[in-house]
Short mmCIF file of C-alpha atoms and ligand atoms in Angstrom, two decimals:
data_model
loop_
_atom_site.label_atom_id
_atom_site.label_comp_id
_atom_site.label_asym_id
_atom_site.label_seq_id
_atom_site.Cartn_x
_atom_site.Cartn_y
_atom_site.Cartn_z
CA UNK Q 1 118.63 130.24 49.34
CA UNK Q 2 122.16 131.60 48.45
CA UNK Q 3 123.33 134.73 50.45
CA UNK Q 4 123.66 136.47 47.15
CA UNK Q 5 119.81 135.80 46.50
CA UNK Q 6 118.92 136.61 50.09
CA UNK Q 7 120.78 140.17 49.79
CA UNK Q 8 118.58 141.00 46.94
CA UNK Q 9 115.36 139.49 47.97
CA UNK Q 10 115.45 138.54 51.61
CA UNK Q 11 112.25 139.96 53.81
CA UNK Q 12 110.36 141.66 50.65
CA UNK Q 13 108.01 139.85 48.25
CA UNK Q 14 107.10 142.11 45.37
CA UNK Q 15 103.76 140.02 44.36
CA UNK Q 16 102.19 140.95 47.87
CA UNK Q 17 101.69 144.22 49.67
CA UNK Q 18 103.35 147.13 48.02
CA UNK Q 19 104.19 145.67 44.73
CA UNK Q 20 106.89 148.22 43.82
CA UNK Q 21 110.19 146.78 42.99
CA UNK Q 22 112.17 148.81 45.01
CA UNK Q 23 111.39 148.74 48.94
CA UNK Q 24 109.16 151.84 49.97
CA UNK Q 25 109.60 154.29 52.84
CA UNK Q 26 107.49 153.75 55.33
CA UNK Q 27 108.44 157.40 56.19
CA UNK Q 28 105.77 157.73 59.32
CA UNK Q 29 105.81 157.79 62.98
CA UNK Q 30 102.50 156.04 64.11
CA UNK Q 31 100.07 153.53 62.05
CA UNK Q 32 96.49 153.88 62.10
CA UNK Q 33 94.39 150.40 63.54
CA UNK Q 34 91.53 149.61 62.39
CA UNK Q 35 89.42 149.48 65.39
CA UNK Q 36 89.66 149.10 68.83
CA UNK Q 37 90.22 145.15 69.01
CA UNK Q 38 92.99 145.37 66.26
CA UNK Q 39 94.83 147.81 68.26
CA UNK Q 40 94.24 145.41 71.56
CA UNK Q 41 95.44 142.60 69.81
CA UNK Q 42 98.82 144.34 68.18
CA UNK Q 43 99.41 145.48 71.93
CA UNK Q 44 99.11 142.02 73.47
CA UNK Q 45 100.92 140.52 70.27
CA UNK Q 46 97.86 138.25 69.40
CA UNK Q 47 98.35 139.93 66.05
CA UNK Q 48 101.77 141.30 64.53
CA UNK Q 49 101.99 144.85 63.48
CA UNK Q 50 103.00 148.10 63.46
CA UNK Q 51 102.13 150.58 65.91
CA UNK Q 52 104.75 153.14 66.15
CA UNK Q 53 108.00 153.61 64.33
CA UNK Q 54 110.07 153.50 67.66
CA UNK Q 55 109.36 149.87 68.02
CA UNK Q 56 108.69 148.61 64.65
CA UNK Q 57 108.43 150.14 60.96
CA UNK Q 58 107.73 148.04 57.93
CA UNK Q 59 110.94 149.18 55.88
CA UNK Q 60 112.66 148.20 58.93
CA UNK Q 61 111.05 145.06 59.37
CA UNK Q 62 112.03 144.00 55.62
CA UNK Q 63 115.67 145.00 56.45
CA UNK Q 64 115.85 142.78 60.08
CA UNK Q 65 114.38 140.12 57.90
CA UNK Q 66 117.07 140.10 55.69
CA UNK Q 67 119.80 140.57 58.02
CA UNK Q 68 118.56 137.14 60.13
CA UNK Q 69 118.53 135.43 56.56
CA UNK Q 70 121.96 136.45 55.93
CA UNK Q 71 123.43 135.82 59.22
CA UNK Q 72 121.50 132.47 59.65
CA UNK Q 73 119.37 133.68 62.54
CA UNK Q 74 116.27 133.30 63.46
CA UNK Q 75 115.40 136.92 64.12
CA UNK Q 76 116.85 140.65 63.93
CA UNK Q 77 116.37 144.01 65.45
CA UNK Q 78 117.52 147.29 63.76
CA UNK Q 79 118.71 149.99 66.00
CA UNK Q 80 120.10 153.78 65.19
CA UNK Q 81 123.92 153.19 65.57
CA UNK Q 82 126.40 150.08 66.27
CA UNK Q 83 127.03 151.69 69.67
CA UNK Q 84 123.23 151.28 70.63
CA UNK Q 85 123.29 147.61 69.15
CA UNK Q 86 126.06 146.72 71.78
CA UNK Q 87 124.43 148.52 74.63
CA UNK Q 88 120.99 146.83 74.00
CA UNK Q 89 122.78 143.46 73.77
CA UNK Q 90 124.39 143.61 76.87
CA UNK Q 91 121.40 145.50 78.66
CA UNK Q 92 119.27 142.43 77.47
CA UNK Q 93 121.04 140.04 79.60
CA UNK Q 94 122.52 142.24 82.07
CA UNK Q 95 121.69 144.32 85.29
CA UNK Q 96 123.43 145.85 88.37
CA UNK Q 97 125.15 143.66 89.95
CA UNK Q 98 126.37 141.58 86.81
CA UNK Q 99 129.51 141.46 84.60
CA UNK Q 100 130.49 140.93 81.19
CA UNK Q 101 133.99 139.27 79.63
CA UNK Q 102 134.93 141.43 76.95
CA UNK Q 103 137.38 140.95 74.33
CA UNK Q 104 141.26 143.13 75.12
CA UNK Q 105 140.90 143.88 71.16
CA UNK Q 106 138.06 145.69 70.55
CA UNK Q 107 136.24 149.20 68.95
CA UNK Q 108 137.35 152.12 71.09
CA UNK Q 109 133.56 153.13 71.60
CA UNK Q 110 132.88 149.29 72.73
CA UNK Q 111 135.73 149.87 75.09
CA UNK Q 112 134.54 153.04 76.74
CA UNK Q 113 130.75 151.88 76.75
CA UNK Q 114 131.64 148.83 78.53
CA UNK Q 115 134.29 149.63 80.80
CA UNK Q 116 133.17 153.13 81.78
CA UNK Q 117 129.43 153.96 80.48
CA UNK Q 118 127.89 150.86 81.73
CA UNK Q 119 129.91 150.85 85.28
CA UNK Q 120 127.93 153.41 86.39
CA UNK Q 121 125.06 151.42 85.77
CA UNK Q 122 126.21 148.45 88.23
CA UNK Q 123 127.44 146.34 84.97
CA UNK Q 124 131.33 145.29 85.42
CA UNK Q 125 133.72 144.12 82.26
CA UNK Q 126 136.24 141.85 83.00
CA UNK Q 127 138.76 141.31 80.15
CA UNK Q 128 140.12 138.62 78.25
CA UNK Q 129 142.55 137.67 75.50
CA UNK Q 130 139.95 136.97 72.34
CA UNK Q 131 143.23 135.48 70.33
CA UNK Q 132 143.19 132.12 71.96
CA UNK Q 133 140.60 132.53 75.17
CA UNK Q 134 143.40 131.35 77.47
CA UNK Q 135 141.95 133.34 80.57
CA UNK Q 136 138.46 133.32 79.39
CA UNK Q 137 136.90 130.46 81.43
CA UNK Q 138 138.85 130.94 84.57
CA UNK Q 139 137.13 134.35 84.77
CA UNK Q 140 133.24 133.27 84.46
CA UNK Q 141 131.19 133.16 87.75
CA UNK Q 142 127.85 133.39 88.70
CA UNK Q 143 127.03 136.86 87.52
CA UNK Q 144 128.56 136.90 84.03
CA UNK Q 145 126.03 137.43 81.86
CA UNK Q 146 127.76 137.74 78.59
CA UNK Q 147 131.05 137.09 76.63
CA UNK Q 148 131.55 140.00 74.15
CA UNK Q 149 134.51 140.29 71.07
CA UNK Q 150 134.74 141.16 67.51
CA UNK Q 151 135.38 138.32 65.08
CA UNK Q 152 137.89 140.60 63.30
CA UNK Q 153 138.70 143.99 65.32
CA UNK Q 154 138.81 147.22 64.80
CA UNK Q 155 141.51 149.05 64.93
CA UNK Q 156 143.70 145.82 65.76
CA UNK Q 157 142.68 143.73 62.93
CA UNK Q 158 142.81 140.36 64.65
CA UNK Q 159 140.73 137.35 64.41
CA UNK Q 160 139.30 135.66 67.23
CA UNK Q 161 139.16 132.19 68.27
CA UNK Q 162 135.60 131.85 67.80
CA UNK Q 163 135.40 128.28 68.26
CA UNK Q 164 137.38 127.84 71.67
CA UNK Q 165 135.32 130.92 72.83
CA UNK Q 166 131.91 129.21 71.92
CA UNK Q 167 133.22 125.89 73.33
CA UNK Q 168 133.90 127.73 76.89
CA UNK Q 169 130.69 129.63 76.99
CA UNK Q 170 128.54 126.55 76.08
CA UNK Q 171 130.00 124.56 78.70
CA UNK Q 172 129.40 127.34 80.88
CA UNK Q 173 125.98 128.08 79.82
CA UNK Q 174 127.05 131.71 78.89
CA UNK Q 175 125.47 133.98 76.08
CA UNK Q 176 128.04 134.79 73.61
CA UNK Q 177 127.71 138.25 71.24
CA UNK Q 178 130.05 138.26 68.44
CA UNK Q 179 130.72 142.19 66.89
CA UNK Q 180 130.65 140.81 63.26
CA UNK Q 181 131.31 144.36 61.82
CA UNK Q 182 134.51 144.16 60.08
CA UNK Q 183 133.98 140.92 58.68
CA UNK Q 184 130.48 141.51 57.38
CA UNK Q 185 127.54 139.13 56.67
CA UNK Q 186 129.27 138.12 53.59
CA UNK Q 187 132.66 136.87 54.67
CA UNK Q 188 131.80 135.41 58.13
CA UNK Q 189 128.63 134.29 60.01
CA UNK Q 190 129.35 133.91 63.22
CA UNK Q 191 125.94 131.99 64.13
CA UNK Q 192 127.00 128.88 62.11
CA UNK Q 193 129.75 128.48 64.39
CA UNK Q 194 127.41 128.30 67.70
CA UNK Q 195 127.69 132.28 68.38
CA UNK Q 196 124.19 132.84 70.29
CA UNK Q 197 124.22 136.67 69.10
CA UNK Q 198 125.71 138.86 66.36
CA UNK Q 199 125.46 142.77 66.17
CA UNK Q 200 126.51 145.20 63.34
CA UNK Q 201 127.75 148.69 63.04
CA UNK Q 202 125.66 148.86 59.84
CA UNK Q 203 127.42 151.92 59.46
CA UNK Q 204 130.56 150.26 58.21
CA UNK Q 205 130.36 147.96 55.38
CA UNK Q 206 126.71 146.87 55.08
CA UNK Q 207 126.31 150.80 54.10
CA UNK Q 208 129.74 150.77 52.51
CA UNK Q 209 129.17 154.57 51.42
CA UNK Q 210 129.23 156.22 54.56
CA UNK Q 211 126.04 157.67 54.26
CA UNK Q 212 124.18 156.49 57.39
CA UNK Q 213 124.40 155.22 61.10
CA UNK Q 214 122.73 152.11 61.94
CA UNK Q 215 123.04 148.98 63.98
CA UNK Q 216 121.72 145.70 64.45
CA UNK Q 217 121.38 142.56 66.49
CA UNK Q 218 120.93 139.07 65.05
CA UNK Q 219 120.00 135.78 67.13
CA UNK Q 220 120.27 132.57 66.28
CA UNK Q 221 117.75 129.70 66.43
CA UNK Q 222 116.78 128.05 69.83
CA UNK Q 223 117.57 130.54 72.31
CA UNK Q 224 114.35 130.05 74.20
CA UNK Q 225 115.52 126.58 75.14
CA UNK Q 226 118.81 128.20 76.34
CA UNK Q 227 117.36 130.51 78.49
CA UNK Q 228 115.25 127.91 80.05
CA UNK Q 229 118.32 125.70 80.63
CA UNK Q 230 120.04 128.42 82.28
CA UNK Q 231 117.20 130.06 84.26
CA UNK Q 232 118.87 130.83 86.93
CA UNK Q 233 121.56 132.67 85.21
CA UNK Q 234 118.96 134.57 83.33
CA UNK Q 235 115.72 134.67 85.12
CA UNK Q 236 114.15 137.73 83.39
CA UNK Q 237 113.72 135.76 80.36
CA UNK Q 238 111.44 133.38 82.83
CA UNK Q 239 109.96 135.20 85.04
CA UNK Q 240 106.85 137.67 84.13
CA UNK Q 241 108.12 141.33 82.60
CA UNK Q 242 105.60 143.48 84.91
CA UNK Q 243 106.24 146.05 82.45
CA UNK Q 244 104.64 144.41 79.72
CA UNK Q 245 101.90 142.85 81.39
CA UNK Q 246 103.18 139.68 82.92
CA UNK Q 247 104.36 138.42 79.49
CA UNK Q 248 107.07 135.25 79.96
CA UNK Q 249 109.32 135.94 76.95
CA UNK Q 250 110.45 132.19 76.88
CA UNK Q 251 106.95 131.51 76.32
CA UNK Q 252 106.35 133.72 73.29
CA UNK Q 253 107.16 131.62 69.93
CA UNK Q 254 109.28 134.33 68.43
CA UNK Q 255 112.65 134.71 68.79
CA UNK Q 256 112.94 136.01 72.27
CA UNK Q 257 116.18 138.19 72.61
CA UNK Q 258 115.09 140.75 70.00
CA UNK Q 259 111.59 140.11 71.18
CA UNK Q 260 112.75 141.25 74.75
CA UNK Q 261 115.40 144.25 73.23
CA UNK Q 262 112.34 145.74 71.49
CA UNK Q 263 109.54 145.12 73.98
CA UNK Q 264 111.42 146.66 76.77
CA UNK Q 265 114.95 148.40 75.77
CA UNK Q 266 113.68 149.65 72.35
CA UNK Q 267 110.42 151.21 74.17
CA UNK Q 268 112.41 152.58 77.04
CA UNK Q 269 116.07 153.65 75.47
CA UNK Q 270 114.37 154.66 72.28
CA UNK Q 271 117.54 154.42 69.81
CA UNK Q 272 115.10 153.60 67.05
CA UNK Q 273 116.68 153.43 63.41
CA UNK Q 274 115.13 156.24 61.10
CA UNK Q 275 112.83 154.40 58.32
CA UNK Q 276 115.12 156.21 55.90
CA UNK Q 277 118.19 154.95 57.22
CA UNK Q 278 116.55 151.37 56.70
CA UNK Q 279 116.03 152.01 53.37
CA UNK Q 280 119.28 153.33 52.66
CA UNK Q 281 120.78 150.05 54.11
CA UNK Q 282 118.51 148.22 51.79
CA UNK Q 283 119.88 149.63 48.54
CA UNK Q 284 123.39 148.99 49.86
CA UNK Q 285 123.30 145.55 51.46
CA UNK Q 286 122.21 144.22 47.88
CA UNK Q 287 125.76 144.80 46.67
CA UNK Q 288 127.37 143.59 50.13
CA UNK Q 289 128.78 140.39 48.57
CA UNK Q 290 130.29 142.28 45.46
CA UNK Q 291 131.74 145.13 47.28
CA UNK Q 292 133.40 143.11 50.17
CA UNK Q 293 134.82 140.46 47.72
CA UNK Q 294 136.62 143.72 45.89
CA UNK Q 295 137.70 145.46 49.63
CA UNK Q 296 139.39 142.55 50.41
CA UNK Q 297 141.11 141.44 46.74
CA UNK Q 298 142.39 145.15 46.83
CA UNK Q 299 143.33 145.25 50.59
CA UNK Q 300 145.82 141.94 50.01
CA UNK Q 301 146.75 143.68 47.06
CA UNK Q 302 147.90 146.92 48.72
CA UNK Q 303 149.21 145.03 51.50
CA UNK Q 304 151.76 142.88 49.62
CA UNK Q 305 152.97 146.13 48.15
CA UNK Q 306 153.54 147.63 51.45
CA UNK Q 307 155.17 144.36 52.72
CA UNK Q 308 158.09 144.49 50.11
CA UNK Q 309 158.32 148.44 50.62
CA UNK Q 310 161.54 149.42 52.28
CA UNK Q 311 160.20 152.08 54.22
CA UNK Q 312 157.49 150.19 55.43
CA UNK Q 313 158.86 148.03 58.48
CA UNK Q 314 156.17 145.75 58.87
CA UNK Q 315 152.25 144.95 57.94
CA UNK Q 316 149.31 143.96 59.55
CA UNK Q 317 146.71 142.23 57.59
CA UNK Q 318 145.16 138.71 58.30
CA UNK Q 319 144.61 137.92 54.20
CA UNK Q 320 148.56 138.00 54.09
CA UNK Q 321 150.90 134.65 54.29
CA UNK Q 322 153.02 136.34 57.12
CA UNK Q 323 150.07 137.22 59.39
CA UNK Q 324 149.89 135.96 62.70
CA UNK Q 325 146.10 135.60 61.69
CA UNK Q 326 146.62 134.14 58.44
CA UNK Q 327 145.39 130.60 59.56
CA UNK Q 328 142.37 131.51 61.24
CA UNK Q 329 141.47 133.84 58.58
CA UNK Q 330 141.55 131.10 56.30
CA UNK Q 331 139.44 128.94 58.67
CA UNK Q 332 136.70 130.96 59.41
CA UNK Q 333 135.96 133.67 56.05
CA UNK Q 334 134.83 133.24 53.06
CA UNK Q 335 137.84 131.89 51.03
CA UNK Q 336 140.42 133.24 53.28
CA UNK Q 337 139.18 136.83 52.35
CA UNK Q 338 139.88 139.80 55.01
CA UNK Q 339 138.12 142.60 54.50
CA UNK Q 340 139.59 145.77 53.76
CA UNK Q 341 141.52 147.28 56.73
CA UNK Q 342 145.50 147.00 57.08
CA UNK Q 343 147.63 148.68 59.22
CA UNK Q 344 151.56 149.09 58.87
CA UNK Q 345 154.35 150.88 60.50
CA UNK Q 346 157.23 153.49 59.30
CA UNK Q 347 160.10 154.52 60.67
CA UNK Q 348 159.17 157.50 63.23
CA UNK Q 349 156.41 159.62 63.86
CA UNK Q 350 157.61 162.11 60.68
CA UNK Q 351 157.57 159.35 58.29
CA UNK Q 352 154.27 158.45 59.49
CA UNK Q 353 152.80 162.36 59.31
CA UNK Q 354 154.01 162.57 56.13
CA UNK Q 355 152.94 159.61 54.12
CA UNK Q 356 149.42 160.99 55.44
CA UNK Q 357 149.80 164.70 54.25
CA UNK Q 358 151.02 163.20 50.94
CA UNK Q 359 148.15 160.95 50.22
CA UNK Q 360 146.19 162.34 47.77
CA UNK Q 361 143.52 159.49 46.86
CA UNK Q 362 143.17 158.57 50.46
CA UNK Q 363 140.76 160.68 52.45
CA UNK Q 364 142.06 161.12 56.24
CA UNK Q 365 138.95 159.98 58.37
CA UNK Q 366 138.38 158.11 60.96
CA UNK Q 367 135.75 155.59 59.46
CA UNK Q 368 135.87 152.29 57.94
CA UNK Q 369 134.23 150.65 55.06
CA UNK Q 370 133.83 153.10 52.75
CA UNK Q 371 133.68 153.10 49.10
CA UNK Q 372 136.31 155.74 49.60
CA UNK Q 373 139.60 154.70 50.55
CA UNK Q 374 140.35 155.99 54.11
CA UNK Q 375 144.10 156.84 55.68
CA UNK Q 376 144.42 157.79 59.66
CA UNK Q 377 147.45 158.19 61.41
CA UNK Q 378 145.87 158.06 65.55
CA UNK Q 379 148.87 159.67 66.83
CA UNK Q 380 148.92 162.82 64.83
CA UNK Q 381 145.22 163.09 64.55
CA UNK Q 382 142.64 161.76 66.58
CA UNK Q 383 145.34 161.50 69.72
CA UNK Q 384 147.60 164.45 68.53
CA UNK Q 385 147.01 165.84 72.56
CA UNK Q 386 149.20 162.95 73.85
CA UNK Q 387 152.75 163.08 74.10
CA UNK Q 388 154.69 160.02 73.77
CA UNK Q 389 154.17 158.73 77.17
CA UNK Q 390 150.62 158.92 77.07
CA UNK Q 391 150.31 157.47 73.62
CA UNK Q 392 152.34 154.37 74.64
CA UNK Q 393 149.47 153.72 77.64
CA UNK Q 394 146.81 154.31 75.31
CA UNK Q 395 148.10 151.48 73.10
CA UNK Q 396 148.90 154.01 70.41
CA UNK Q 397 151.83 153.58 67.95
CA UNK Q 398 153.44 156.64 66.95
CA UNK Q 399 154.50 154.83 64.01
CA UNK Q 400 151.20 153.07 62.92
CA UNK Q 401 149.11 154.39 59.94
CA UNK Q 402 145.88 152.51 59.03
CA UNK Q 403 143.98 152.00 56.18
CA UNK Q 404 140.72 151.08 54.97
CA UNK Q 405 140.63 150.44 51.29
CA UNK Q 406 137.62 151.30 49.15
CA UNK Q 407 136.40 150.23 45.91
CA UNK Q 408 138.98 152.26 43.41
CA UNK Q 409 141.30 150.40 41.20
CA UNK Q 410 144.14 149.04 43.50
CA UNK Q 411 146.76 150.27 40.89
CA UNK Q 412 145.49 153.87 41.69
CA UNK Q 413 146.02 152.81 45.60
CA UNK Q 414 149.55 151.75 45.15
CA UNK Q 415 150.68 154.22 43.04
CA UNK Q 416 149.30 156.92 45.48
CA UNK Q 417 151.02 155.30 48.59
CA UNK Q 418 154.06 154.71 46.40
CA UNK Q 419 154.34 158.58 45.76
CA UNK Q 420 153.13 159.14 49.55
CA UNK Q 421 156.19 156.91 50.80
CA UNK Q 422 158.95 158.35 48.99
C1 PLP B 1 132.04 151.70 64.06
C2 PLP B 1 132.05 150.25 65.07
C3 PLP B 1 130.93 150.35 66.19
C4 PLP B 1 129.98 151.62 66.41
O1 PLP B 1 129.04 151.84 65.64
P1 PLP B 1 128.18 153.23 65.20
O2 PLP B 1 127.36 152.50 64.51
O3 PLP B 1 129.66 154.02 64.72
O4 PLP B 1 127.58 153.56 66.46
C5 PLP B 1 130.69 149.07 66.90
N1 PLP B 1 131.51 148.17 66.42
C6 PLP B 1 132.63 148.23 65.36
C7 PLP B 1 133.79 146.75 65.33
C8 PLP B 1 132.75 149.36 64.59
O5 PLP B 1 133.71 149.49 63.78
#
């Protein structure tokens, strides 16, 4: 099936079960068993079905199936946020004493999670250059459990060398995890390029309207074989899980990675997605393709305008021919479309602040992927407590402005930026 069709129908057949045109919300905490045997079968995985909404929920299940199909994966698990998706994806393979290799260009929340919070759990992070993976292989050791990177990074808007990262990972038998939030399941499918695990913050483009926080983990087909072949690196997928009456994940004919993340991590850490948010995401994912094309086309138009403006010193947008990422965007992303994020540089701090204060259509918001266009000047907003030296150390340029292009007519967006730059 084509992705536009999956986005509307995936995981739900209205000729069966509920029969409703719109997917219903199973707004419930728990589910009634038919009898004692039914309950026992569900707990023993002899029969699949819902027990308690922390573990499974029929509305969320439809979204999971839809996501797995959209990304070309074998299975998916929805969780309460993008941060929870990243945490579970890492915690599913790494434990105290292990390390993960992480890209030098990541979302700020991912950086603090991976370099600070996980350190307290005994999991360390080593940083590699995702643009060319030049220092990746030399940092892999026997305790390396995952390579984590973003396909199109937020906020740097850099495109990873996916092919090279995957090649090195496969040669060394290390799991790859790609955060595909900014590119979205419409513009890019990491699994088709050999990536093992995809995560999304569905709060961004999947939702597209800034109305719900959510996250998802998707796994490729055939991971049981990968875990068996690399059983020394991934023993806990091959040995009995004492916390689940001796279950050996690789012996279960279900997608192994999300099964373990559900049965062990969601059970114990509990960042379950609310059925209502699953339902909201099922509404918005129907239009993902149309929205991503529009975000991308409008962003290219705005980026081209900015590039010609005398007060703009430089523009970073992978869709521009002048971008260092242009070639990779053409190679990896559907029709070379590069999503809705742009950053640009103006003369100095005051000029940047003036643009922020003068923009009328753009909301000053630290989010991305909304239907409304957003603008942020990190140096005068999120990082305004820092002095110039501290800003520099944090990699924040006082002249950088970031845009998330929404679904407005780009003529109006260009007009607004034009007057703000005057
Ligand atoms: C926002 C974001 C996250 C975190 O997602 P939340 O849903 O806010 O928890 C992770 N990765 C990327 C690339 C993001 O943009």
